[in-house]
Short mmCIF file of C-alpha atoms in Angstrom, two decimals:
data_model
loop_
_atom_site.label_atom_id
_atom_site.label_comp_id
_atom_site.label_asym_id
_atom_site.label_seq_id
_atom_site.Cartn_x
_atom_site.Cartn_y
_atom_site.Cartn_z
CA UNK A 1 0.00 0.00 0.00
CA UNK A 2 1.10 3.21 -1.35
CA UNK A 3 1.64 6.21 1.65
CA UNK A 4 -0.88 8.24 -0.47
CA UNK A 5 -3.71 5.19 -0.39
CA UNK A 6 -2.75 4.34 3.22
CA UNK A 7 -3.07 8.47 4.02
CA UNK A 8 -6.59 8.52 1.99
CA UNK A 9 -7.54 5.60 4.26
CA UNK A 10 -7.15 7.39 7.37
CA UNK A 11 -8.71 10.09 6.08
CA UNK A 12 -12.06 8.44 5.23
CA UNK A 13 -11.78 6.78 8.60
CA UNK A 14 -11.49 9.66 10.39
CA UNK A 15 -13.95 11.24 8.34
CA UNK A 16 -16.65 8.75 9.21
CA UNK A 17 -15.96 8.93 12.69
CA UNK A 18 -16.24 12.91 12.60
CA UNK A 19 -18.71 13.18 10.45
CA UNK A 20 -21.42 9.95 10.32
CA UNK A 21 -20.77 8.57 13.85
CA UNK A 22 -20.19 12.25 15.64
CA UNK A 23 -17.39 11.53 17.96
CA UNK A 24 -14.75 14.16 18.96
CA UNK A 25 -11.24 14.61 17.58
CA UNK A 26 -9.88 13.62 20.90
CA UNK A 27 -11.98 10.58 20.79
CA UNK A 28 -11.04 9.61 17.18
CA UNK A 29 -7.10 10.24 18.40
CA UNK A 30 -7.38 7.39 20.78
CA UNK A 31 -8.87 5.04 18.58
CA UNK A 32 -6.81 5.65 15.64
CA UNK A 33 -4.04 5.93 18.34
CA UNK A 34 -2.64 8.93 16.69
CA UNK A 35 -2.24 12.22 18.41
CA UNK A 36 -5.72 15.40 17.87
CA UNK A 37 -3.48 17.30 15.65
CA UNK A 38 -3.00 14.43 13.12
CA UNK A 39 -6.92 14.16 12.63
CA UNK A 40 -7.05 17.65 12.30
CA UNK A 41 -4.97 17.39 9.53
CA UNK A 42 -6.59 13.90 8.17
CA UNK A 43 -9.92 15.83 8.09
CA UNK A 44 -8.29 18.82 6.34
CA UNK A 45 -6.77 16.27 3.81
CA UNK A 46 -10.82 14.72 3.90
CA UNK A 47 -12.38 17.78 2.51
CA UNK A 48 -9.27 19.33 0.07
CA UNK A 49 -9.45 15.59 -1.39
CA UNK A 50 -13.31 15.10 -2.03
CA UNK A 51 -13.45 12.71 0.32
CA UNK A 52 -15.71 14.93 2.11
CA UNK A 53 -17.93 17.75 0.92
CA UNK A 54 -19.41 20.23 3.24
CA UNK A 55 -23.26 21.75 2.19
CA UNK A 56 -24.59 24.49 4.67
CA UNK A 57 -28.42 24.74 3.43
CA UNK A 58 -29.45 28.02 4.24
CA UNK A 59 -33.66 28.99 4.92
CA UNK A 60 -33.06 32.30 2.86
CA UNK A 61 -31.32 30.05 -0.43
CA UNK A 62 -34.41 27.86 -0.24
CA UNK A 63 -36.54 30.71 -0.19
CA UNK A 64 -35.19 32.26 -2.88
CA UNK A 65 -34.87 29.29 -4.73
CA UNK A 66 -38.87 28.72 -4.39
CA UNK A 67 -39.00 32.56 -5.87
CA UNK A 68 -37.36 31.56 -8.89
CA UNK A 69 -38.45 29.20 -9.59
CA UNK A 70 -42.27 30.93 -9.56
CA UNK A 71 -40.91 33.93 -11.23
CA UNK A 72 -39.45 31.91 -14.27
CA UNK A 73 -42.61 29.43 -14.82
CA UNK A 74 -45.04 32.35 -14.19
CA UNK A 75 -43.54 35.46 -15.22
CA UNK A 76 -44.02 37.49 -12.31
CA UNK A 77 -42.15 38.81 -9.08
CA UNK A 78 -42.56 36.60 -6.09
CA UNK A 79 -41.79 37.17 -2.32
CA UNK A 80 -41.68 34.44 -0.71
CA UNK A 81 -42.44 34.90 3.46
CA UNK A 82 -40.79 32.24 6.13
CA UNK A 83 -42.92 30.92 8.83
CA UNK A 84 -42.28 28.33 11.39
CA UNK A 85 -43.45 24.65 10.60
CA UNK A 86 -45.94 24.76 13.33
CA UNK A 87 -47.08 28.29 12.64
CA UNK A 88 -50.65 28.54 13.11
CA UNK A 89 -53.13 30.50 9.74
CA UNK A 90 -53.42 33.11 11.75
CA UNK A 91 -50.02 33.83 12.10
CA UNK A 92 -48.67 32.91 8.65
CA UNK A 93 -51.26 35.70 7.29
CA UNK A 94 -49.89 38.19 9.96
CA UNK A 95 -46.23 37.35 8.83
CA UNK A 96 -47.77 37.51 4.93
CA UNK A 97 -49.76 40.70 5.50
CA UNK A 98 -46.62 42.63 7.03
CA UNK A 99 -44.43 41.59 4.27
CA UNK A 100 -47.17 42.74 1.44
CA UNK A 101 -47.88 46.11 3.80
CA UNK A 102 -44.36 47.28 2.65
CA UNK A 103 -44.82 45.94 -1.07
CA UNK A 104 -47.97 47.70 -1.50
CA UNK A 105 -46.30 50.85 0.16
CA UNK A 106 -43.28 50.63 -2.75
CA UNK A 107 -46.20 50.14 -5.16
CA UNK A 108 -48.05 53.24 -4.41
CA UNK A 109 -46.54 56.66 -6.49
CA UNK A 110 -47.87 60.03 -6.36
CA UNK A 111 -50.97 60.33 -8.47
CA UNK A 112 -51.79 56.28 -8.08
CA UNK A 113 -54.94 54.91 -8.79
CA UNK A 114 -55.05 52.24 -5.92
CA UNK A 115 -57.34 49.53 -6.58
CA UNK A 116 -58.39 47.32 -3.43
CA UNK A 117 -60.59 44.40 -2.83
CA UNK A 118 -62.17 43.06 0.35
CA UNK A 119 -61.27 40.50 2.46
CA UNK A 120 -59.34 39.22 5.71
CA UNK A 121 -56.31 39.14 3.98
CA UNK A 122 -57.06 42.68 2.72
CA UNK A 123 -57.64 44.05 6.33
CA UNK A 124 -54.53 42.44 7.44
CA UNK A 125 -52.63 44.07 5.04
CA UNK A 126 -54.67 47.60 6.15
CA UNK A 127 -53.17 47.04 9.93
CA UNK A 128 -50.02 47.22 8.93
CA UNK A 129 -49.65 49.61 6.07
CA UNK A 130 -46.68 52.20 6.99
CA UNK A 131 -47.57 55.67 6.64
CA UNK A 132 -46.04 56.98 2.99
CA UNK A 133 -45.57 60.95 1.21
CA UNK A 134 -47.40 60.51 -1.39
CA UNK A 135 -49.65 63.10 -3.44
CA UNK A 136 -52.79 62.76 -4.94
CA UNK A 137 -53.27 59.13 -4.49
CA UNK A 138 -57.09 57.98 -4.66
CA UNK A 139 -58.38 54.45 -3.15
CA UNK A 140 -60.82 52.90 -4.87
CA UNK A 141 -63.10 49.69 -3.55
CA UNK A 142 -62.90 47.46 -6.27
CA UNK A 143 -66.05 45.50 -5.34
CA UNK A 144 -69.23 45.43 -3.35
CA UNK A 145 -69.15 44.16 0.20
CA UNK A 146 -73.30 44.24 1.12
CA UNK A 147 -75.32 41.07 1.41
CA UNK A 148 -78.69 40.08 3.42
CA UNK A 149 -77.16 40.75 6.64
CA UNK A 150 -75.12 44.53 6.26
CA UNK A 151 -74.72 47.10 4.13
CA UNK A 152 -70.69 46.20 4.47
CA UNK A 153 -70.11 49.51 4.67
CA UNK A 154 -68.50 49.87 7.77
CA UNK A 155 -66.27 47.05 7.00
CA UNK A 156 -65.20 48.27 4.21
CA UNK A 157 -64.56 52.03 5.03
CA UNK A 158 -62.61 50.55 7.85
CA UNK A 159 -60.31 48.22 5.28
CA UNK A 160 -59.88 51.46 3.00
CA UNK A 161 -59.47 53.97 5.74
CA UNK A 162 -56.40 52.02 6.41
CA UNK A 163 -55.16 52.14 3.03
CA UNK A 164 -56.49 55.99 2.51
CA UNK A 165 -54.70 57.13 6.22
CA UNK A 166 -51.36 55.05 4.64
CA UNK A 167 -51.47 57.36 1.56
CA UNK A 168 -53.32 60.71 2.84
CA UNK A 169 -55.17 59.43 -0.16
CA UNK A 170 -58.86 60.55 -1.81
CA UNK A 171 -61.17 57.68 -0.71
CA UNK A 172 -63.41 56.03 -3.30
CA UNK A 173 -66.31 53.53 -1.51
CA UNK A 174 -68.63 51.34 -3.87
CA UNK A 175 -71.47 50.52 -1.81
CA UNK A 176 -73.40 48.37 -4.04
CA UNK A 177 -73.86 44.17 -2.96
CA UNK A 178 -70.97 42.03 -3.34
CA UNK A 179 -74.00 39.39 -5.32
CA UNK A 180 -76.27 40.93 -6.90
CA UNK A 181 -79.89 38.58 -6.79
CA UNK A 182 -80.28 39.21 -10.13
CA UNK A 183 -77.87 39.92 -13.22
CA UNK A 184 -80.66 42.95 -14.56
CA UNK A 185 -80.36 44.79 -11.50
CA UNK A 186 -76.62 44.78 -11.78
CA UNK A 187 -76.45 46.14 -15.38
CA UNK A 188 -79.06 48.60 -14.90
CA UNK A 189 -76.97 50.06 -11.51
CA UNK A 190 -74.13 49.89 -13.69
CA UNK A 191 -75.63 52.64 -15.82
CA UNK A 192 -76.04 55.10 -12.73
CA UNK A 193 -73.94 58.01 -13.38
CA UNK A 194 -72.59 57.79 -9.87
CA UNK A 195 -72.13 53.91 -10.18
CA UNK A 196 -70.33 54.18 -13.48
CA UNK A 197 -67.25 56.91 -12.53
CA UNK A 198 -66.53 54.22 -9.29
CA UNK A 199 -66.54 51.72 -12.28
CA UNK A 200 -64.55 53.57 -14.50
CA UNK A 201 -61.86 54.78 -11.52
CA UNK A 202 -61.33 51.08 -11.33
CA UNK A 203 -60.45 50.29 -14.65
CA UNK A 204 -57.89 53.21 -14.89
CA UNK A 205 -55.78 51.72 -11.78
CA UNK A 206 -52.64 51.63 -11.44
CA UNK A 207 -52.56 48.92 -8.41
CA UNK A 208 -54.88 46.55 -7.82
CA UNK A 209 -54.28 45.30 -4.23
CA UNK A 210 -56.23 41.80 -3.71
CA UNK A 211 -56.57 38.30 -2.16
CA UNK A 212 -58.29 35.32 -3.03
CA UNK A 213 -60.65 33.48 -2.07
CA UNK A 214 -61.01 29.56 -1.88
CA UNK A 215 -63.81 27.14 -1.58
CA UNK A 216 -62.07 25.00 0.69
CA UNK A 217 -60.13 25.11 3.68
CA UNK A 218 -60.93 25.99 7.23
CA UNK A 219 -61.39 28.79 8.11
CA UNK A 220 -63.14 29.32 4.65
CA UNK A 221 -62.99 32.42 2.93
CA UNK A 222 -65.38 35.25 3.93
CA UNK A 223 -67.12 35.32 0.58
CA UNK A 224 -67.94 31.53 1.10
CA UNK A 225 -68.49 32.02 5.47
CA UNK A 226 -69.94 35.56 5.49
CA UNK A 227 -73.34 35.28 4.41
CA UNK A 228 -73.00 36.18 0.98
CA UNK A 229 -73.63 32.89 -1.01
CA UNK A 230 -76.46 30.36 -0.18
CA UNK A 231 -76.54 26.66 -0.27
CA UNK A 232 -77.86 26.91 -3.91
CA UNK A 233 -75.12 29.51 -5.22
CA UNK A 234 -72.52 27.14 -3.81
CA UNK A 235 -73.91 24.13 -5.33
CA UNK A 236 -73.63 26.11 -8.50
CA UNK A 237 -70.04 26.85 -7.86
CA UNK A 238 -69.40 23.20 -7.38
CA UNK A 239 -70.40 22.59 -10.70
CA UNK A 240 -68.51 24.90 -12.21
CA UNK A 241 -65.91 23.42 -10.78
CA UNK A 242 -65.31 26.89 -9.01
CA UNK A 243 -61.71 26.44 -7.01
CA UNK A 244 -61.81 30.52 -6.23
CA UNK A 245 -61.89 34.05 -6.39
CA UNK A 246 -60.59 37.04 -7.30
CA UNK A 247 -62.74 40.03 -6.06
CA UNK A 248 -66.12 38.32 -5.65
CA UNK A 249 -64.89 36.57 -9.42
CA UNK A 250 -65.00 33.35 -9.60
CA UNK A 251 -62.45 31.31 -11.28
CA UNK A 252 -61.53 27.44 -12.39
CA UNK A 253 -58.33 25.83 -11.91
CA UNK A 254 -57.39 26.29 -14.92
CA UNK A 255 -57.78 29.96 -15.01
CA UNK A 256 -61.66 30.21 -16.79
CA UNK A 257 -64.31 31.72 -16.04
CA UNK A 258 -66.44 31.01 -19.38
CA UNK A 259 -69.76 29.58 -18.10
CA UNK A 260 -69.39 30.13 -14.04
CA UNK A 261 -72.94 32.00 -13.64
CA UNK A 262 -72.26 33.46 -10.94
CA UNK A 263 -70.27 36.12 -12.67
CA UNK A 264 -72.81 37.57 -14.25
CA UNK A 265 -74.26 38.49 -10.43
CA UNK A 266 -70.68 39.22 -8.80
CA UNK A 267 -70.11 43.08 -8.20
CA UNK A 268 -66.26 42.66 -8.89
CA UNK A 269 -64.41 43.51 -12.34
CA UNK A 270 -64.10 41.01 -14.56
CA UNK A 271 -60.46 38.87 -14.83
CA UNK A 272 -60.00 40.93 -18.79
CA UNK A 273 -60.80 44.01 -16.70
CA UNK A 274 -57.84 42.88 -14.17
CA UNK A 275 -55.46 42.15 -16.57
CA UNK A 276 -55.39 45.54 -18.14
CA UNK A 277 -53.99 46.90 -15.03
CA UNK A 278 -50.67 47.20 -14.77
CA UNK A 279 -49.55 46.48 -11.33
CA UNK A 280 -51.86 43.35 -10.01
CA UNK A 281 -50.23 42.90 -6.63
CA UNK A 282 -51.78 39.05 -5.20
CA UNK A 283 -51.35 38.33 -1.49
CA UNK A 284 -52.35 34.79 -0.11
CA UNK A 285 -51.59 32.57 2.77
CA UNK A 286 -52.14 29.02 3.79
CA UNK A 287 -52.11 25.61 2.35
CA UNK A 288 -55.90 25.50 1.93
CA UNK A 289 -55.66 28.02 -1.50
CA UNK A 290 -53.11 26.24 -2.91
CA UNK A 291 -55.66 25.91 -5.92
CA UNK A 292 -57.32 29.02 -5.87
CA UNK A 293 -53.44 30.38 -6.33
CA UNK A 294 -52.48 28.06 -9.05
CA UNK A 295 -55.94 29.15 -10.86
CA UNK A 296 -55.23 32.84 -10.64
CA UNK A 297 -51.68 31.94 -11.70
CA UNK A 298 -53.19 30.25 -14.52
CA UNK A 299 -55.61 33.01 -15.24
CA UNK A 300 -52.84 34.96 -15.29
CA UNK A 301 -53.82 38.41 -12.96
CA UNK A 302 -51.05 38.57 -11.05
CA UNK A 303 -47.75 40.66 -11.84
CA UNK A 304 -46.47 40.40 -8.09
CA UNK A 305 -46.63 38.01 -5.53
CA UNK A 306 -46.44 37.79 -1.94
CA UNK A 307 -46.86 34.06 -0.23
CA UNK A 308 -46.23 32.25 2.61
CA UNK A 309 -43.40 29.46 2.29
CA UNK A 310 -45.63 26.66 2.86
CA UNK A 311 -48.21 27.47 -0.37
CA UNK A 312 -45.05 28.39 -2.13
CA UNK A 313 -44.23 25.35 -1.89
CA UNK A 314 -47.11 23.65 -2.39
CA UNK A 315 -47.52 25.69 -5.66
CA UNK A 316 -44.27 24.91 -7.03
CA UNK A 317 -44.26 21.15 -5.93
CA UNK A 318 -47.81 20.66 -7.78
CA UNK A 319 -46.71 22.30 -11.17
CA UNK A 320 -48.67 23.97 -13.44
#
């Protein structure tokens, strides 16, 4: 045996030991019966040989890694937020919502049209919007928040007093129903003079600020928990093979919304209305919209991306 095969043989010993089996250096010394400096130097030799490689796997490289890999299959920016493994939903949409607060804030330019839906994410977001010079900035409710029960109008001045106080910006309220009953009474409201400039301040957004909503999952969206759709509307959803929504729209997994009735009654701007805007920020949390994301992704209305690591994952892991 050569002294550069009997040298490599130490080495991988001593590597094992260190390495695999976890034992100190002064540990291996006395049972390679060698002195600690000469395994220092076997496990140098280890690693500037190949016989050992060293990987440090860092939380932030994975992250990142997850946020390439969505930007290059979708074609948008994603930021991808850590949360603990046993994080509760409550927390990962905190940790989500402060993350998007300061996106939205970098978003927002003097003279922005700021288009925001409704929603718990949405009022998470509101909480923790930081306070930004900007001039001539006017929030605009992007869709109606009333159903049997309330007018919604107090919940949603409070969600867009948030994002008004953020901005100093002019406040823009559309207090109509988030579903209408019928599909006439919607187009005829649509033709109301004061009706129609909300309507057209939406379309001529800069922003659009929204969450989604999903079918499934627990707690279930407020669209789906709040009142707003009854057994029969959801059984229609069902069969439209509804997985979510964008704005009171509802949406397949594939990204469609041709045939999904409910459209025709939903307050919010359509998904070729949403794409015209330039800036469609998307915020979402938890593992239960991992298809209502990867329809909107599909439908292709978001530019910009803020999710928790877990549906990040999820998303990326389930293709698309």
């Amino acid at each position: 045996m050569t002294a550069h095969s009997s040298r490599s043989r130490d080495a991988l010993r001593a590597a094992q030991l260190y390495y695999l089996q976890h034992l100190t250096m002064e540990a291996i010394a006395r049972e390679m019966r060698v002195s600690r400096s000469s395994v220092s130097r076997l496990l140098t030799y280890a690693r500037d040989s190949g016989l050992v490689e060293i990987q440090v796997h860092s939380p932030q490289e994975a992250r990142s890694q997850l946020e390439l890999r969505i930007a290059e299959r979708y074609g948008i920016t994603a930021h991808v937020v850590p949360s603990a493994v046993r994080a509760s939903e409550a927390d990962r949409l905190e940790r989500t919502a402060r993350t998007a607060a300061h996106r939205v804030a970098a978003a927002v330019g003097d003279r922005a049209t700021v288009g925001v839906a409704w929603g718990a994410t949405m009022s998470a977001i509101a909480r923790h919007l930081p306070s930004k010079t900007a001039h001539e900035v006017r929030v605009v409710q992007m869709n109606g928040a009333a159903n049997v029960r309330t007018t919604g109008v107090s919940y949603s001045a409070e969600l867009l007093g948030g994002f008004g106080n953020a901005f100093a910006a002019s406040v823009y309220q559309f207090s109509v129903p988030a579903i209408f009953d019928d599909p006439n009474t919607r187009r005829a409201l649509w033709r109301e003079r004061s009706v129609s400039r909300v309507l057209e301040l939406q379309a001529s957004s800069d922003v659009y600020v929204f969450g989604l909503g999903s079918r499934i999952g627990d707690p279930r969206s407020r669209i789906y928990s709040g009142g707003y759709l009854d057994r029969d509307d959801l059984q229609e959803l069902v069969r439209a093979g509804v997985v979510g929504d964008c704005g009171t729209v509802f949406y397949r997994s594939d990204g469609s919304t041709d045939g999904v009735a409910m459209n025709e009654r939903s307050s919010g701007p359509s998904l070729d209305t949403v794409r015209r805007i330039p800036h469609r920020l998307c915020v979402v949390s938890g593992a239960a919209k991992r298809d209502s994301l990867r329809g909107a992704l599909a439908a292709r209305i978001i530019t910009e991306l803020v999710v928790d690591e877990e549906l990040a994952r999820l998303v990326v892991e389930a293709g698309g």
